[in-house]
Amino acid sequence: MIKLAADSSPVAKFIRHRRLVADMRLPGVVAAEFQGWVGSCSVRYRLGGAEHADVISSVDEALLVAGMLSAPLAGADSVRVEPATSGQADFRTALEWGRARLGEVDLAKLLAWWSL
């Protein structure tokens, strides 16, 4: 039996890199168009009068975070997704981000809202 660790397999590297393109738009979210391959993305947003910027490990996970932030329950505005300038991610997944930034209770409420 062959086992591949997700972080070290050549396939995993390609899965986590995508292009930010115009058809990836979410309501209330600005996604920077970028022609090259993108790994980690910066999600910038304003919440409670303060500006925040978190680096998420992949385009897909960053778009999930942006989608959560664009929900009316989140109360965020000026949500923007763009290629990260550094390769070092603050969060690996959208759920990890949600637990850290929103807390378990608010994350559960937000996910329940999205499931409606």
JSON list of N, CA and C in Angstrom, two decimals, residues 2-56:
[
{"chain": "A", "resi": 2, "resn": "ILE", "atom": "N", "xyz": [0.55, 2.19, -0.85]},
{"chain": "A", "resi": 2, "resn": "ILE", "atom": "CA", "xyz": [1.31, 3.44, -0.93]},
{"chain": "A", "resi": 2, "resn": "ILE", "atom": "C", "xyz": [0.49, 4.54, -0.29]},
{"chain": "A", "resi": 3, "resn": "LYS", "atom": "N", "xyz": [1.11, 5.27, 0.62]},
{"chain": "A", "resi": 3, "resn": "LYS", "atom": "CA", "xyz": [0.44, 6.40, 1.25]},
{"chain": "A", "resi": 3, "resn": "LYS", "atom": "C", "xyz": [1.18, 7.67, 0.88]},
{"chain": "A", "resi": 4, "resn": "LEU", "atom": "N", "xyz": [0.43, 8.68, 0.51]},
{"chain": "A", "resi": 4, "resn": "LEU", "atom": "CA", "xyz": [1.03, 9.97, 0.20]},
{"chain": "A", "resi": 4, "resn": "LEU", "atom": "C", "xyz": [0.56, 10.98, 1.23]},
{"chain": "A", "resi": 5, "resn": "ALA", "atom": "N", "xyz": [1.48, 11.66, 1.84]},
{"chain": "A", "resi": 5, "resn": "ALA", "atom": "CA", "xyz": [1.10, 12.74, 2.75]},
{"chain": "A", "resi": 5, "resn": "ALA", "atom": "C", "xyz": [0.63, 13.91, 1.91]},
{"chain": "A", "resi": 6, "resn": "ALA", "atom": "N", "xyz": [-0.50, 14.48, 2.27]},
{"chain": "A", "resi": 6, "resn": "ALA", "atom": "CA", "xyz": [-1.10, 15.55, 1.47]},
{"chain": "A", "resi": 6, "resn": "ALA", "atom": "C", "xyz": [-0.16, 16.74, 1.28]},
{"chain": "A", "resi": 7, "resn": "ASP", "atom": "N", "xyz": [0.61, 17.07, 2.30]},
{"chain": "A", "resi": 7, "resn": "ASP", "atom": "CA", "xyz": [1.48, 18.24, 2.21]},
{"chain": "A", "resi": 7, "resn": "ASP", "atom": "C", "xyz": [2.70, 18.02, 1.33]},
{"chain": "A", "resi": 8, "resn": "SER", "atom": "N", "xyz": [3.14, 16.77, 1.21]},
{"chain": "A", "resi": 8, "resn": "SER", "atom": "CA", "xyz": [4.39, 16.54, 0.49]},
{"chain": "A", "resi": 8, "resn": "SER", "atom": "C", "xyz": [4.19, 15.96, -0.91]},
{"chain": "A", "resi": 9, "resn": "SER", "atom": "N", "xyz": [3.00, 15.58, -1.27]},
{"chain": "A", "resi": 9, "resn": "SER", "atom": "CA", "xyz": [2.80, 14.99, -2.59]},
{"chain": "A", "resi": 9, "resn": "SER", "atom": "C", "xyz": [2.83, 16.07, -3.67]},
{"chain": "A", "resi": 10, "resn": "PRO", "atom": "N", "xyz": [3.34, 15.74, -4.84]},
{"chain": "A", "resi": 10, "resn": "PRO", "atom": "CA", "xyz": [3.36, 16.72, -5.93]},
{"chain": "A", "resi": 10, "resn": "PRO", "atom": "C", "xyz": [1.95, 17.14, -6.34]},
{"chain": "A", "resi": 11, "resn": "VAL", "atom": "N", "xyz": [0.98, 16.24, -6.23]},
{"chain": "A", "resi": 11, "resn": "VAL", "atom": "CA", "xyz": [-0.39, 16.56, -6.60]},
{"chain": "A", "resi": 11, "resn": "VAL", "atom": "C", "xyz": [-0.97, 17.62, -5.68]},
{"chain": "A", "resi": 12, "resn": "ALA", "atom": "N", "xyz": [-0.69, 17.53, -4.39]},
{"chain": "A", "resi": 12, "resn": "ALA", "atom": "CA", "xyz": [-1.24, 18.49, -3.41]},
{"chain": "A", "resi": 12, "resn": "ALA", "atom": "C", "xyz": [-0.78, 19.91, -3.72]},
{"chain": "A", "resi": 13, "resn": "LYS", "atom": "N", "xyz": [0.44, 20.05, -4.21]},
{"chain": "A", "resi": 13, "resn": "LYS", "atom": "CA", "xyz": [0.94, 21.39, -4.53]},
{"chain": "A", "resi": 13, "resn": "LYS", "atom": "C", "xyz": [0.13, 22.03, -5.65]},
{"chain": "A", "resi": 14, "resn": "PHE", "atom": "N", "xyz": [-0.25, 21.23, -6.64]},
{"chain": "A", "resi": 14, "resn": "PHE", "atom": "CA", "xyz": [-1.03, 21.77, -7.75]},
{"chain": "A", "resi": 14, "resn": "PHE", "atom": "C", "xyz": [-2.47, 22.05, -7.35]},
{"chain": "A", "resi": 15, "resn": "ILE", "atom": "N", "xyz": [-3.04, 21.25, -6.48]},
{"chain": "A", "resi": 15, "resn": "ILE", "atom": "CA", "xyz": [-4.42, 21.46, -6.03]},
{"chain": "A", "resi": 15, "resn": "ILE", "atom": "C", "xyz": [-4.54, 22.78, -5.29]},
{"chain": "A", "resi": 16, "resn": "ARG", "atom": "N", "xyz": [-3.55, 23.16, -4.53]},
{"chain": "A", "resi": 16, "resn": "ARG", "atom": "CA", "xyz": [-3.63, 24.37, -3.73]},
{"chain": "A", "resi": 16, "resn": "ARG", "atom": "C", "xyz": [-3.28, 25.63, -4.52]},
{"chain": "A", "resi": 17, "resn": "HIS", "atom": "N", "xyz": [-2.88, 25.49, -5.78]},
{"chain": "A", "resi": 17, "resn": "HIS", "atom": "CA", "xyz": [-2.56, 26.65, -6.62]},
{"chain": "A", "resi": 17, "resn": "HIS", "atom": "C", "xyz": [-3.59, 26.76, -7.74]},
{"chain": "A", "resi": 18, "resn": "ARG", "atom": "N", "xyz": [-4.16, 27.94, -7.87]},
{"chain": "A", "resi": 18, "resn": "ARG", "atom": "CA", "xyz": [-5.16, 28.21, -8.91]},
{"chain": "A", "resi": 18, "resn": "ARG", "atom": "C", "xyz": [-4.97, 29.62, -9.42]},
{"chain": "A", "resi": 19, "resn": "ARG", "atom": "N", "xyz": [-5.80, 29.99, -10.33]},
{"chain": "A", "resi": 19, "resn": "ARG", "atom": "CA", "xyz": [-5.80, 31.36, -10.83]},
{"chain": "A", "resi": 19, "resn": "ARG", "atom": "C", "xyz": [-7.00, 32.09, -10.24]},
{"chain": "A", "resi": 20, "resn": "LEU", "atom": "N", "xyz": [-6.82, 33.35, -9.92]},
{"chain": "A", "resi": 20, "resn": "LEU", "atom": "CA", "xyz": [-7.95, 34.19, -9.53]},
{"chain": "A", "resi": 20, "resn": "LEU", "atom": "C", "xyz": [-8.53, 34.76, -10.81]},
{"chain": "A", "resi": 21, "resn": "VAL", "atom": "N", "xyz": [-9.75, 34.39, -11.15]},
{"chain": "A", "resi": 21, "resn": "VAL", "atom": "CA", "xyz": [-10.35, 34.83, -12.40]},
{"chain": "A", "resi": 21, "resn": "VAL", "atom": "C", "xyz": [-11.71, 35.48, -12.15]},
{"chain": "A", "resi": 22, "resn": "ALA", "atom": "N", "xyz": [-12.19, 36.17, -13.17]},
{"chain": "A", "resi": 22, "resn": "ALA", "atom": "CA", "xyz": [-13.41, 36.97, -13.03]},
{"chain": "A", "resi": 22, "resn": "ALA", "atom": "C", "xyz": [-14.64, 36.15, -12.64]},
{"chain": "A", "resi": 23, "resn": "ASP", "atom": "N", "xyz": [-14.74, 34.90, -13.08]},
{"chain": "A", "resi": 23, "resn": "ASP", "atom": "CA", "xyz": [-15.95, 34.13, -12.78]},
{"chain": "A", "resi": 23, "resn": "ASP", "atom": "C", "xyz": [-15.96, 33.54, -11.37]},
{"chain": "A", "resi": 24, "resn": "MET", "atom": "N", "xyz": [-14.99, 33.88, -10.54]},
{"chain": "A", "resi": 24, "resn": "MET", "atom": "CA", "xyz": [-14.96, 33.43, -9.15]},
{"chain": "A", "resi": 24, "resn": "MET", "atom": "C", "xyz": [-15.61, 34.45, -8.23]},
{"chain": "A", "resi": 25, "resn": "ARG", "atom": "N", "xyz": [-16.40, 35.34, -8.75]},
{"chain": "A", "resi": 25, "resn": "ARG", "atom": "CA", "xyz": [-16.96, 36.44, -7.96]},
{"chain": "A", "resi": 25, "resn": "ARG", "atom": "C", "xyz": [-18.00, 35.95, -6.96]},
{"chain": "A", "resi": 26, "resn": "LEU", "atom": "N", "xyz": [-18.00, 36.59, -5.82]},
{"chain": "A", "resi": 26, "resn": "LEU", "atom": "CA", "xyz": [-18.99, 36.37, -4.77]},
{"chain": "A", "resi": 26, "resn": "LEU", "atom": "C", "xyz": [-19.68, 37.71, -4.51]},
{"chain": "A", "resi": 27, "resn": "PRO", "atom": "N", "xyz": [-20.96, 37.70, -4.18]},
{"chain": "A", "resi": 27, "resn": "PRO", "atom": "CA", "xyz": [-21.63, 38.97, -3.87]},
{"chain": "A", "resi": 27, "resn": "PRO", "atom": "C", "xyz": [-20.95, 39.69, -2.71]},
{"chain": "A", "resi": 28, "resn": "GLY", "atom": "N", "xyz": [-20.62, 40.95, -2.91]},
{"chain": "A", "resi": 28, "resn": "GLY", "atom": "CA", "xyz": [-19.99, 41.74, -1.85]},
{"chain": "A", "resi": 28, "resn": "GLY", "atom": "C", "xyz": [-18.51, 41.52, -1.68]},
{"chain": "A", "resi": 29, "resn": "VAL", "atom": "N", "xyz": [-17.88, 40.73, -2.57]},
{"chain": "A", "resi": 29, "resn": "VAL", "atom": "CA", "xyz": [-16.46, 40.42, -2.46]},
{"chain": "A", "resi": 29, "resn": "VAL", "atom": "C", "xyz": [-15.75, 40.86, -3.73]},
{"chain": "A", "resi": 30, "resn": "VAL", "atom": "N", "xyz": [-14.62, 41.53, -3.57]},
{"chain": "A", "resi": 30, "resn": "VAL", "atom": "CA", "xyz": [-13.79, 41.91, -4.71]},
{"chain": "A", "resi": 30, "resn": "VAL", "atom": "C", "xyz": [-12.63, 40.93, -4.77]},
{"chain": "A", "resi": 31, "resn": "ALA", "atom": "N", "xyz": [-12.49, 40.24, -5.90]},
{"chain": "A", "resi": 31, "resn": "ALA", "atom": "CA", "xyz": [-11.36, 39.32, -6.08]},
{"chain": "A", "resi": 31, "resn": "ALA", "atom": "C", "xyz": [-10.43, 39.92, -7.12]},
{"chain": "A", "resi": 32, "resn": "ALA", "atom": "N", "xyz": [-9.18, 40.11, -6.75]},
{"chain": "A", "resi": 32, "resn": "ALA", "atom": "CA", "xyz": [-8.20, 40.68, -7.68]},
{"chain": "A", "resi": 32, "resn": "ALA", "atom": "C", "xyz": [-7.93, 39.68, -8.80]},
{"chain": "A", "resi": 33, "resn": "GLU", "atom": "N", "xyz": [-8.05, 40.13, -10.03]},
{"chain": "A", "resi": 33, "resn": "GLU", "atom": "CA", "xyz": [-7.76, 39.27, -11.17]},
{"chain": "A", "resi": 33, "resn": "GLU", "atom": "C", "xyz": [-6.24, 39.12, -11.26]},
{"chain": "A", "resi": 34, "resn": "PHE", "atom": "N", "xyz": [-5.76, 37.89, -11.39]},
{"chain": "A", "resi": 34, "resn": "PHE", "atom": "CA", "xyz": [-4.32, 37.64, -11.44]},
{"chain": "A", "resi": 34, "resn": "PHE", "atom": "C", "xyz": [-4.07, 36.55, -12.46]},
{"chain": "A", "resi": 35, "resn": "GLN", "atom": "N", "xyz": [-3.20, 36.81, -13.42]},
{"chain": "A", "resi": 35, "resn": "GLN", "atom": "CA", "xyz": [-3.00, 35.88, -14.53]},
{"chain": "A", "resi": 35, "resn": "GLN", "atom": "C", "xyz": [-2.15, 34.66, -14.17]},
{"chain": "A", "resi": 36, "resn": "GLY", "atom": "N", "xyz": [-1.25, 34.80, -13.21]},
{"chain": "A", "resi": 36, "resn": "GLY", "atom": "CA", "xyz": [-0.39, 33.67, -12.86]},
{"chain": "A", "resi": 36, "resn": "GLY", "atom": "C", "xyz": [-1.04, 32.73, -11.87]},
{"chain": "A", "resi": 37, "resn": "TRP", "atom": "N", "xyz": [-0.34, 31.68, -11.52]},
{"chain": "A", "resi": 37, "resn": "TRP", "atom": "CA", "xyz": [-0.83, 30.73, -10.53]},
{"chain": "A", "resi": 37, "resn": "TRP", "atom": "C", "xyz": [-0.68, 31.34, -9.15]},
{"chain": "A", "resi": 38, "resn": "VAL", "atom": "N", "xyz": [-1.68, 31.13, -8.33]},
{"chain": "A", "resi": 38, "resn": "VAL", "atom": "CA", "xyz": [-1.70, 31.70, -6.99]},
{"chain": "A", "resi": 38, "resn": "VAL", "atom": "C", "xyz": [-1.79, 30.57, -5.97]},
{"chain": "A", "resi": 39, "resn": "GLY", "atom": "N", "xyz": [-1.00, 30.66, -4.93]},
{"chain": "A", "resi": 39, "resn": "GLY", "atom": "CA", "xyz": [-1.08, 29.71, -3.82]},
{"chain": "A", "resi": 39, "resn": "GLY", "atom": "C", "xyz": [-1.88, 30.34, -2.70]},
{"chain": "A", "resi": 40, "resn": "SER", "atom": "N", "xyz": [-1.19, 30.88, -1.73]},
{"chain": "A", "resi": 40, "resn": "SER", "atom": "CA", "xyz": [-1.89, 31.51, -0.61]},
{"chain": "A", "resi": 40, "resn": "SER", "atom": "C", "xyz": [-2.45, 32.87, -1.03]},
{"chain": "A", "resi": 41, "resn": "CYS", "atom": "N", "xyz": [-3.56, 33.23, -0.41]},
{"chain": "A", "resi": 41, "resn": "CYS", "atom": "CA", "xyz": [-4.24, 34.49, -0.71]},
{"chain": "A", "resi": 41, "resn": "CYS", "atom": "C", "xyz": [-4.44, 35.30, 0.55]},
{"chain": "A", "resi": 42, "resn": "SER", "atom": "N", "xyz": [-4.42, 36.59, 0.38]},
{"chain": "A", "resi": 42, "resn": "SER", "atom": "CA", "xyz": [-4.72, 37.51, 1.46]},
{"chain": "A", "resi": 42, "resn": "SER", "atom": "C", "xyz": [-6.20, 37.87, 1.38]},
{"chain": "A", "resi": 43, "resn": "VAL", "atom": "N", "xyz": [-6.90, 37.74, 2.50]},
{"chain": "A", "resi": 43, "resn": "VAL", "atom": "CA", "xyz": [-8.29, 38.17, 2.58]},
{"chain": "A", "resi": 43, "resn": "VAL", "atom": "C", "xyz": [-8.30, 39.41, 3.46]},
{"chain": "A", "resi": 44, "resn": "ARG", "atom": "N", "xyz": [-8.65, 40.53, 2.86]},
{"chain": "A", "resi": 44, "resn": "ARG", "atom": "CA", "xyz": [-8.70, 41.81, 3.58]},
{"chain": "A", "resi": 44, "resn": "ARG", "atom": "C", "xyz": [-10.16, 42.18, 3.80]},
{"chain": "A", "resi": 45, "resn": "TYR", "atom": "N", "xyz": [-10.45, 42.69, 5.00]},
{"chain": "A", "resi": 45, "resn": "TYR", "atom": "CA", "xyz": [-11.83, 43.04, 5.32]},
{"chain": "A", "resi": 45, "resn": "TYR", "atom": "C", "xyz": [-11.87, 44.02, 6.48]},
{"chain": "A", "resi": 46, "resn": "ARG", "atom": "N", "xyz": [-13.01, 44.70, 6.61]},
{"chain": "A", "resi": 46, "resn": "ARG", "atom": "CA", "xyz": [-13.24, 45.61, 7.73]},
{"chain": "A", "resi": 46, "resn": "ARG", "atom": "C", "xyz": [-14.32, 44.99, 8.60]},
{"chain": "A", "resi": 47, "resn": "LEU", "atom": "N", "xyz": [-14.04, 44.88, 9.89]},
{"chain": "A", "resi": 47, "resn": "LEU", "atom": "CA", "xyz": [-14.99, 44.28, 10.83]},
{"chain": "A", "resi": 47, "resn": "LEU", "atom": "C", "xyz": [-14.94, 45.08, 12.12]},
{"chain": "A", "resi": 48, "resn": "GLY", "atom": "N", "xyz": [-16.08, 45.60, 12.52]},
{"chain": "A", "resi": 48, "resn": "GLY", "atom": "CA", "xyz": [-16.13, 46.39, 13.75]},
{"chain": "A", "resi": 48, "resn": "GLY", "atom": "C", "xyz": [-15.28, 47.64, 13.70]},
{"chain": "A", "resi": 49, "resn": "GLY", "atom": "N", "xyz": [-15.17, 48.25, 12.52]},
{"chain": "A", "resi": 49, "resn": "GLY", "atom": "CA", "xyz": [-14.39, 49.48, 12.37]},
{"chain": "A", "resi": 49, "resn": "GLY", "atom": "C", "xyz": [-12.90, 49.27, 12.24]},
{"chain": "A", "resi": 50, "resn": "ALA", "atom": "N", "xyz": [-12.42, 48.04, 12.34]},
{"chain": "A", "resi": 50, "resn": "ALA", "atom": "CA", "xyz": [-10.99, 47.75, 12.23]},
{"chain": "A", "resi": 50, "resn": "ALA", "atom": "C", "xyz": [-10.70, 47.01, 10.93]},
{"chain": "A", "resi": 51, "resn": "GLU", "atom": "N", "xyz": [-9.56, 47.34, 10.32]},
{"chain": "A", "resi": 51, "resn": "GLU", "atom": "CA", "xyz": [-9.11, 46.66, 9.10]},
{"chain": "A", "resi": 51, "resn": "GLU", "atom": "C", "xyz": [-8.36, 45.38, 9.49]},
{"chain": "A", "resi": 52, "resn": "HIS", "atom": "N", "xyz": [-8.63, 44.30, 8.78]},
{"chain": "A", "resi": 52, "resn": "HIS", "atom": "CA", "xyz": [-7.96, 43.02, 9.02]},
{"chain": "A", "resi": 52, "resn": "HIS", "atom": "C", "xyz": [-7.42, 42.48, 7.70]},
{"chain": "A", "resi": 53, "resn": "ALA", "atom": "N", "xyz": [-6.36, 41.71, 7.78]},
{"chain": "A", "resi": 53, "resn": "ALA", "atom": "CA", "xyz": [-5.81, 41.00, 6.63]},
{"chain": "A", "resi": 53, "resn": "ALA", "atom": "C", "xyz": [-5.27, 39.67, 7.12]},
{"chain": "A", "resi": 54, "resn": "ASP", "atom": "N", "xyz": [-5.84, 38.58, 6.61]},
{"chain": "A", "resi": 54, "resn": "ASP", "atom": "CA", "xyz": [-5.40, 37.24, 6.98]},
{"chain": "A", "resi": 54, "resn": "ASP", "atom": "C", "xyz": [-4.95, 36.51, 5.73]},
{"chain": "A", "resi": 55, "resn": "VAL", "atom": "N", "xyz": [-3.85, 35.78, 5.84]},
{"chain": "A", "resi": 55, "resn": "VAL", "atom": "CA", "xyz": [-3.35, 34.99, 4.71]},
{"chain": "A", "resi": 55, "resn": "VAL", "atom": "C", "xyz": [-3.86, 33.56, 4.87]},
{"chain": "A", "resi": 56, "resn": "ILE", "atom": "N", "xyz": [-4.55, 33.09, 3.83]},
{"chain": "A", "resi": 56, "resn": "ILE", "atom": "CA", "xyz": [-5.15, 31.76, 3.82]},
{"chain": "A", "resi": 56, "resn": "ILE", "atom": "C", "xyz": [-4.37, 30.92, 2.80]}
]
